[in-house]
PDB file of C-alpha atoms in Angstrom:
ATOM      1  CA  MET W   1       0.150  -0.087  -0.061  1.00  0.00           C
ATOM      2  CA  SER W   2       1.236   3.251  -0.997  1.00  0.00           C
ATOM      3  CA  GLU W   3       2.351   5.828   1.746  1.00  0.00           C
ATOM      4  CA  ASN W   4      -0.135   8.791   2.305  1.00  0.00           C
ATOM      5  CA  ILE W   5       1.425  12.522   2.236  1.00  0.00           C
ATOM      6  CA  ILE W   6      -0.239  15.563   2.798  1.00  0.00           C
ATOM      7  CA  ILE W   7       1.228  18.771   1.295  1.00  0.00           C
ATOM      8  CA  VAL W   8       0.075  22.131   2.897  1.00  0.00           C
ATOM      9  CA  GLU W   9       1.301  24.987   0.926  1.00  0.00           C
ATOM     10  CA  ASP W  10      -0.198  28.393  -0.379  1.00  0.00           C
ATOM     11  CA  GLU W  11       2.051  28.708  -3.133  1.00  0.00           C
ATOM     12  CA  VAL W  12      -0.094  26.940  -5.839  1.00  0.00           C
ATOM     13  CA  LYS W  13       2.427  26.403  -8.242  1.00  0.00           C
ATOM     14  CA  LEU W  14       4.785  24.894  -5.871  1.00  0.00           C
ATOM     15  CA  ALA W  15       2.187  22.666  -4.266  1.00  0.00           C
ATOM     16  CA  GLN W  16       1.234  21.182  -7.967  1.00  0.00           C
ATOM     17  CA  PHE W  17       4.978  20.612  -8.777  1.00  0.00           C
ATOM     18  CA  LEU W  18       5.222  18.897  -5.290  1.00  0.00           C
ATOM     19  CA  GLU W  19       1.868  16.911  -5.863  1.00  0.00           C
ATOM     20  CA  MET W  20       2.857  15.561  -9.217  1.00  0.00           C
ATOM     21  CA  GLU W  21       6.926  14.410  -8.156  1.00  0.00           C
ATOM     22  CA  LEU W  22       5.558  12.819  -5.102  1.00  0.00           C
ATOM     23  CA  SER W  23       2.690  11.204  -7.257  1.00  0.00           C
ATOM     24  CA  SER W  24       5.235  10.027  -9.668  1.00  0.00           C
ATOM     25  CA  GLU W  25       7.488   8.275  -6.753  1.00  0.00           C
ATOM     26  CA  GLY W  26       4.220   6.233  -5.970  1.00  0.00           C
ATOM     27  CA  TYR W  27       3.078   8.195  -3.055  1.00  0.00           C
ATOM     28  CA  ASP W  28      -0.584   9.124  -2.246  1.00  0.00           C
ATOM     29  CA  VAL W  29      -0.931  12.526  -2.052  1.00  0.00           C
ATOM     30  CA  SER W  30      -3.331  14.972  -0.431  1.00  0.00           C
ATOM     31  CA  VAL W  31      -3.021  18.812  -0.810  1.00  0.00           C
ATOM     32  CA  ALA W  32      -4.179  21.738   1.074  1.00  0.00           C
ATOM     33  CA  HIS W  33      -3.118  25.588   0.297  1.00  0.00           C
ATOM     34  CA  ASP W  34      -4.244  27.131   3.963  1.00  0.00           C
ATOM     35  CA  GLY W  35      -3.376  26.192   7.710  1.00  0.00           C
ATOM     36  CA  MET W  36      -6.878  25.090   8.857  1.00  0.00           C
ATOM     37  CA  THR W  37      -7.701  23.322   5.911  1.00  0.00           C
ATOM     38  CA  GLY W  38      -4.398  21.411   6.412  1.00  0.00           C
ATOM     39  CA  LEU W  39      -5.469  20.691  10.021  1.00  0.00           C
ATOM     40  CA  ILE W  40      -8.678  19.032   8.903  1.00  0.00           C
ATOM     41  CA  LEU W  41      -7.030  17.203   6.251  1.00  0.00           C
ATOM     42  CA  ALA W  42      -4.597  15.878   8.337  1.00  0.00           C
ATOM     43  CA  ARG W  43      -6.855  15.052  11.042  1.00  0.00           C
ATOM     44  CA  GLU W  44      -9.371  13.101   8.715  1.00  0.00           C
ATOM     45  CA  SER W  45      -6.881  10.999   6.298  1.00  0.00           C
ATOM     46  CA  THR W  46      -4.514  10.108   8.599  1.00  0.00           C
ATOM     47  CA  PRO W  47      -1.143  10.405   6.422  1.00  0.00           C
ATOM     48  CA  ASP W  48       1.893   8.758   7.333  1.00  0.00           C
ATOM     49  CA  LEU W  49       3.704  12.006   6.388  1.00  0.00           C
ATOM     50  CA  ALA W  50       3.100  15.775   6.227  1.00  0.00           C
ATOM     51  CA  ILE W  51       4.938  18.575   4.504  1.00  0.00           C
ATOM     52  CA  LEU W  52       3.719  21.936   5.824  1.00  0.00           C
ATOM     53  CA  ASP W  53       4.848  25.390   4.273  1.00  0.00           C
ATOM     54  CA  TRP W  54       5.847  27.695   7.269  1.00  0.00           C
ATOM     55  CA  MET W  55       4.272  30.609   6.680  1.00  0.00           C
ATOM     56  CA  LEU W  56       0.142  29.751   5.576  1.00  0.00           C
ATOM     57  CA  PRO W  57      -2.707  31.953   5.508  1.00  0.00           C
ATOM     58  CA  GLY W  58      -5.048  31.632   8.471  1.00  0.00           C
ATOM     59  CA  LEU W  59      -2.837  29.007  10.731  1.00  0.00           C
ATOM     60  CA  SER W  60       1.011  29.074  10.652  1.00  0.00           C
ATOM     61  CA  GLY W  61       2.841  25.674   9.661  1.00  0.00           C
ATOM     62  CA  VAL W  62       4.516  26.234  13.174  1.00  0.00           C
ATOM     63  CA  GLU W  63       1.087  26.248  14.788  1.00  0.00           C
ATOM     64  CA  LEU W  64      -0.287  23.571  12.594  1.00  0.00           C
ATOM     65  CA  CYS W  65       2.551  21.539  13.643  1.00  0.00           C
ATOM     66  CA  ARG W  66       1.947  22.334  16.954  1.00  0.00           C
ATOM     67  CA  ARG W  67      -1.976  21.388  17.338  1.00  0.00           C
ATOM     68  CA  LEU W  68      -1.361  18.083  15.333  1.00  0.00           C
ATOM     69  CA  ARG W  69       1.372  17.217  18.132  1.00  0.00           C
ATOM     70  CA  ALA W  70      -1.634  18.332  20.951  1.00  0.00           C
ATOM     71  CA  THR W  71      -3.928  15.730  19.449  1.00  0.00           C
ATOM     72  CA  GLY W  72      -1.229  13.014  19.680  1.00  0.00           C
ATOM     73  CA  SER W  73      -0.167  12.864  16.056  1.00  0.00           C
ATOM     74  CA  LYS W  74       3.308  11.325  15.739  1.00  0.00           C
ATOM     75  CA  ILE W  75       3.503  11.514  11.815  1.00  0.00           C
ATOM     76  CA  PRO W  76       6.839  12.605  10.564  1.00  0.00           C
ATOM     77  CA  ILE W  77       6.436  16.473   9.730  1.00  0.00           C
ATOM     78  CA  ILE W  78       8.771  18.108   7.366  1.00  0.00           C
ATOM     79  CA  LEU W  79       8.665  22.001   7.468  1.00  0.00           C
ATOM     80  CA  LEU W  80       9.263  24.025   4.460  1.00  0.00           C
ATOM     81  CA  THR W  81      10.724  27.852   5.309  1.00  0.00           C
ATOM     82  CA  ALA W  82      12.460  30.486   3.961  1.00  0.00           C
ATOM     83  CA  LYS W  83      13.931  31.339   7.388  1.00  0.00           C
ATOM     84  CA  ASP W  84      17.285  29.982   7.774  1.00  0.00           C
ATOM     85  CA  GLU W  85      18.053  31.578  11.204  1.00  0.00           C
ATOM     86  CA  VAL W  86      18.930  29.381  14.432  1.00  0.00           C
ATOM     87  CA  THR W  87      16.147  30.357  16.531  1.00  0.00           C
ATOM     88  CA  SER W  88      13.560  30.108  13.543  1.00  0.00           C
ATOM     89  CA  ARG W  89      14.919  26.239  13.388  1.00  0.00           C
ATOM     90  CA  VAL W  90      14.633  25.708  17.006  1.00  0.00           C
ATOM     91  CA  GLU W  91      10.809  27.188  17.274  1.00  0.00           C
ATOM     92  CA  GLY W  92       9.924  24.930  14.542  1.00  0.00           C
ATOM     93  CA  LEU W  93      11.394  21.799  15.873  1.00  0.00           C
ATOM     94  CA  ASP W  94      10.215  22.718  19.665  1.00  0.00           C
ATOM     95  CA  ALA W  95       6.519  22.796  17.798  1.00  0.00           C
ATOM     96  CA  GLY W  96       6.758  19.056  17.026  1.00  0.00           C
ATOM     97  CA  ALA W  97       8.639  19.196  13.399  1.00  0.00           C
ATOM     98  CA  ASP W  98      11.122  16.432  12.784  1.00  0.00           C
ATOM     99  CA  ASP W  99      12.776  18.130   9.809  1.00  0.00           C
ATOM    100  CA  TYR W 100      13.233  21.223   7.953  1.00  0.00           C
ATOM    101  CA  VAL W 101      13.750  22.288   4.558  1.00  0.00           C
ATOM    102  CA  ILE W 102      14.897  25.508   3.312  1.00  0.00           C
ATOM    103  CA  LYS W 103      13.474  27.481   0.261  1.00  0.00           C
ATOM    104  CA  PRO W 104      14.671  26.925  -2.450  1.00  0.00           C
ATOM    105  CA  PHE W 105      15.298  23.688  -2.419  1.00  0.00           C
ATOM    106  CA  SER W 106      16.329  20.520  -4.635  1.00  0.00           C
ATOM    107  CA  ILE W 107      13.521  17.872  -5.224  1.00  0.00           C
ATOM    108  CA  GLU W 108      16.261  14.762  -4.659  1.00  0.00           C
ATOM    109  CA  GLU W 109      17.180  16.225  -1.223  1.00  0.00           C
ATOM    110  CA  LEU W 110      13.256  16.685  -0.238  1.00  0.00           C
ATOM    111  CA  LEU W 111      12.397  12.985  -1.642  1.00  0.00           C
ATOM    112  CA  ALA W 112      15.522  11.524   0.353  1.00  0.00           C
ATOM    113  CA  ARG W 113      14.211  13.326   3.480  1.00  0.00           C
ATOM    114  CA  ILE W 114      10.991  11.980   3.051  1.00  0.00           C
ATOM    115  CA  ARG W 115      12.317   8.380   2.470  1.00  0.00           C
ATOM    116  CA  ALA W 116      14.580   8.418   5.634  1.00  0.00           C
ATOM    117  CA  HIS W 117      11.529   9.695   7.750  1.00  0.00           C
ATOM    118  CA  LEU W 118       9.149   7.035   6.417  1.00  0.00           C
ATOM    119  CA  ARG W 119      11.760   4.303   6.799  1.00  0.00           C
ATOM    120  CA  ARG W 120      12.142   5.409  10.393  1.00  0.00           C
ATOM    121  CA  ARG W 121       8.513   5.637  11.034  1.00  0.00           C
ATOM    122  CA  THR W 122       8.352   1.968   9.594  1.00  0.00           C
ATOM    123  CA  GLU W 123      11.191   0.260  11.639  1.00  0.00           C
ATOM    124  CA  GLU W 124       9.568   2.392  14.990  1.00  0.00           C
ATOM    125  CA  ASP W 125       6.273   0.372  13.880  1.00  0.00           C
ATOM    126  CA  ASN W 126       7.989  -2.752  13.119  1.00  0.00           C
ATOM    127  CA  ARG W 127       9.256  -3.042  16.943  1.00  0.00           C
ATOM    128  CA  HIS W 128       5.826  -2.627  18.382  1.00  0.00           C
ATOM    129  CA  LEU W 129       4.279  -5.560  15.780  1.00  0.00           C
ATOM    130  CA  LEU W 130       3.878  -9.262  17.009  1.00  0.00           C
ATOM    131  CA  GLN W 131       3.139 -11.468  13.894  1.00  0.00           C
ATOM    132  CA  PHE W 132       2.345 -15.439  13.985  1.00  0.00           C
ATOM    133  CA  GLN W 133       1.014 -17.013  11.115  1.00  0.00           C
ATOM    134  CA  ASP W 134      -1.787 -14.804   9.565  1.00  0.00           C
ATOM    135  CA  LEU W 135      -2.262 -13.039  13.255  1.00  0.00           C
ATOM    136  CA  SER W 136      -0.915  -9.908  13.720  1.00  0.00           C
ATOM    137  CA  LEU W 137      -0.871  -7.585  17.005  1.00  0.00           C
ATOM    138  CA  ASN W 138       0.427  -3.793  17.372  1.00  0.00           C
ATOM    139  CA  ARG W 139       1.318  -3.307  20.891  1.00  0.00           C
ATOM    140  CA  GLN W 140       1.255   0.261  20.142  1.00  0.00           C
ATOM    141  CA  THR W 141      -2.158   1.110  18.561  1.00  0.00           C
ATOM    142  CA  ARG W 142      -3.566  -2.049  20.476  1.00  0.00           C
ATOM    143  CA  GLN W 143      -4.749  -3.410  16.899  1.00  0.00           C
ATOM    144  CA  VAL W 144      -5.105  -6.956  16.240  1.00  0.00           C
ATOM    145  CA  PHE W 145      -5.947  -8.682  12.559  1.00  0.00           C
ATOM    146  CA  ARG W 146      -6.698 -12.333  11.310  1.00  0.00           C
ATOM    147  CA  GLY W 147      -5.438 -11.567   7.813  1.00  0.00           C
ATOM    148  CA  GLU W 148      -7.258  -8.534   6.622  1.00  0.00           C
ATOM    149  CA  ARG W 149      -9.905  -9.067   9.156  1.00  0.00           C
ATOM    150  CA  ALA W 150      -9.697  -6.565  12.180  1.00  0.00           C
ATOM    151  CA  ILE W 151     -10.520  -8.184  15.361  1.00  0.00           C
ATOM    152  CA  GLU W 152     -11.962  -6.275  18.338  1.00  0.00           C
ATOM    153  CA  LEU W 153     -10.568  -7.377  22.216  1.00  0.00           C
ATOM    154  CA  THR W 154     -11.611  -6.004  25.153  1.00  0.00           C
ATOM    155  CA  VAL W 155      -8.570  -4.857  27.569  1.00  0.00           C
ATOM    156  CA  LYS W 156      -7.650  -8.236  29.057  1.00  0.00           C
ATOM    157  CA  GLU W 157      -8.409 -10.343  25.895  1.00  0.00           C
ATOM    158  CA  PHE W 158      -5.776  -8.199  24.220  1.00  0.00           C
ATOM    159  CA  ASP W 159      -3.221  -8.568  27.167  1.00  0.00           C
ATOM    160  CA  LEU W 160      -3.904 -12.235  27.261  1.00  0.00           C
ATOM    161  CA  LEU W 161      -3.205 -12.897  23.414  1.00  0.00           C
ATOM    162  CA  GLU W 162      -0.087 -10.267  23.425  1.00  0.00           C
ATOM    163  CA  TYR W 163       1.593 -12.716  26.149  1.00  0.00           C
ATOM    164  CA  LEU W 164       0.674 -15.639  24.225  1.00  0.00           C
ATOM    165  CA  MET W 165       2.123 -13.880  20.755  1.00  0.00           C
ATOM    166  CA  SER W 166       5.028 -12.807  22.972  1.00  0.00           C
ATOM    167  CA  ASN W 167       6.358 -16.389  23.343  1.00  0.00           C
ATOM    168  CA  PRO W 168       4.764 -18.482  20.500  1.00  0.00           C
ATOM    169  CA  ARG W 169       5.271 -22.352  20.958  1.00  0.00           C
ATOM    170  CA  GLN W 170       5.907 -21.842  24.476  1.00  0.00           C
ATOM    171  CA  VAL W 171       3.349 -23.744  27.338  1.00  0.00           C
ATOM    172  CA  PHE W 172       2.142 -21.403  29.879  1.00  0.00           C
ATOM    173  CA  THR W 173       0.453 -22.997  32.810  1.00  0.00           C
ATOM    174  CA  ARG W 174      -2.636 -21.587  34.107  1.00  0.00           C
ATOM    175  CA  ASP W 175      -0.670 -20.036  37.118  1.00  0.00           C
ATOM    176  CA  GLN W 176       1.856 -18.292  34.677  1.00  0.00           C
ATOM    177  CA  ILE W 177      -0.746 -16.677  32.608  1.00  0.00           C
ATOM    178  CA  LEU W 178      -3.233 -15.329  35.767  1.00  0.00           C
ATOM    179  CA  GLU W 179       0.514 -13.766  37.234  1.00  0.00           C
ATOM    180  CA  LYS W 180       1.445 -12.140  34.123  1.00  0.00           C
ATOM    181  CA  VAL W 181      -1.795 -10.940  32.630  1.00  0.00           C
ATOM    182  CA  TRP W 182      -4.021 -10.286  35.775  1.00  0.00           C
ATOM    183  CA  GLY W 183      -1.551  -9.731  38.595  1.00  0.00           C
ATOM    184  CA  TYR W 184      -0.250 -11.980  41.061  1.00  0.00           C
ATOM    185  CA  ASP W 185      -2.668 -10.722  43.350  1.00  0.00           C
ATOM    186  CA  PHE W 186      -5.641 -11.168  41.578  1.00  0.00           C
ATOM    187  CA  ILE W 187      -8.970 -12.489  43.484  1.00  0.00           C
ATOM    188  CA  GLY W 188     -11.743 -13.810  41.438  1.00  0.00           C
ATOM    189  CA  ASP W 189     -13.354 -16.792  39.824  1.00  0.00           C
ATOM    190  CA  SER W 190     -11.047 -19.341  39.293  1.00  0.00           C
ATOM    191  CA  ASN W 191     -11.832 -20.295  36.061  1.00  0.00           C
ATOM    192  CA  VAL W 192     -11.414 -16.674  34.168  1.00  0.00           C
ATOM    193  CA  ILE W 193      -8.540 -17.931  32.366  1.00  0.00           C
ATOM    194  CA  GLU W 194     -10.677 -20.684  30.314  1.00  0.00           C
ATOM    195  CA  VAL W 195     -13.419 -18.100  30.132  1.00  0.00           C
ATOM    196  CA  TYR W 196     -10.981 -15.685  28.155  1.00  0.00           C
ATOM    197  CA  ILE W 197      -9.383 -17.988  26.080  1.00  0.00           C
ATOM    198  CA  ARG W 198     -12.706 -19.299  24.806  1.00  0.00           C
ATOM    199  CA  TYR W 199     -13.577 -15.392  24.166  1.00  0.00           C
ATOM    200  CA  VAL W 200     -10.435 -14.792  22.544  1.00  0.00           C
ATOM    201  CA  ARG W 201     -10.508 -18.324  20.419  1.00  0.00           C
ATOM    202  CA  ILE W 202     -14.049 -17.199  19.109  1.00  0.00           C
ATOM    203  CA  LYS W 203     -13.305 -13.939  18.069  1.00  0.00           C
ATOM    204  CA  LEU W 204     -10.244 -15.433  16.259  1.00  0.00           C
ATOM    205  CA  GLU W 205     -11.805 -18.247  14.411  1.00  0.00           C
ATOM    206  CA  GLU W 206     -15.059 -16.294  13.613  1.00  0.00           C
ATOM    207  CA  ASN W 207     -14.585 -17.050  10.146  1.00  0.00           C
ATOM    208  CA  ASN W 208     -13.875 -20.711  10.670  1.00  0.00           C
ATOM    209  CA  GLU W 209     -10.151 -20.210  10.527  1.00  0.00           C
ATOM    210  CA  LYS W 210      -7.808 -22.644  11.789  1.00  0.00           C
ATOM    211  CA  ARG W 211      -6.924 -22.574  15.614  1.00  0.00           C
ATOM    212  CA  LEU W 212      -3.873 -20.981  16.502  1.00  0.00           C
ATOM    213  CA  ILE W 213      -4.420 -21.245  20.723  1.00  0.00           C
ATOM    214  CA  HIS W 214      -4.478 -24.682  21.850  1.00  0.00           C
ATOM    215  CA  THR W 215      -5.092 -26.232  25.516  1.00  0.00           C
ATOM    216  CA  VAL W 216      -2.416 -28.604  26.515  1.00  0.00           C
ATOM    217  CA  ARG W 217      -4.313 -31.041  28.759  1.00  0.00           C
ATOM    218  CA  GLY W 218      -3.005 -30.605  32.410  1.00  0.00           C
ATOM    219  CA  VAL W 219      -0.659 -27.921  31.687  1.00  0.00           C
ATOM    220  CA  GLY W 220      -1.852 -24.949  29.994  1.00  0.00           C
ATOM    221  CA  TYR W 221      -1.944 -23.006  26.897  1.00  0.00           C
ATOM    222  CA  VAL W 222       0.135 -22.553  24.275  1.00  0.00           C
ATOM    223  CA  LEU W 223       0.275 -20.484  20.743  1.00  0.00           C
ATOM    224  CA  ARG W 224       1.215 -22.922  17.643  1.00  0.00           C
ATOM    225  CA  GLU W 225       0.450 -24.467  14.421  1.00  0.00           C
ATOM    226  CA  GLU W 226      -1.920 -27.040  14.378  1.00  0.00           C
TER     227      GLU W 226
END
């Protein structure tokens, strides 16, 4: 899937040029020409990277960057600026920008910086990703997929699956699962693990997918192939 990049630039010709160049590189590109429209675009399109001009009508690129970070957005942000003073660069970085490119710039340099930031983001995402067969779990976003199918789990269901996926093919006793997932001081129904294993299995096997969580009779549970 192509990465989605938004460009917020009020110079129409420059915005068109950047859109053409990035599209030719295989990126999905969306463009806005003022800060407020750019903010709405960024919130609605969940881009993989944003390129913001410093001087924008309505809402500056720095303020737009600051607002995106305030909402928890962690996408790489590159500021385009004609300002080369140290104080300006510090202001942009303090607002949450990851990088800045000074106008006029080489498109080859901008493309190289885009590739570098997207590569780092992919590497960061992969550190949070657990994968077993067609089952994937993202610790950071707390999303779970079976193939292309999204699976909605409760907090404890997610924690249980995460524990099993962190140690595939390793058999865990009920006491080990209880301590790691519910806590050593848990006081509750003694069959809580069996109940939650059943809940998770139902969701993972909703479309008759093969079973991945297996019972080891007299011992506990394991995530493994059939």
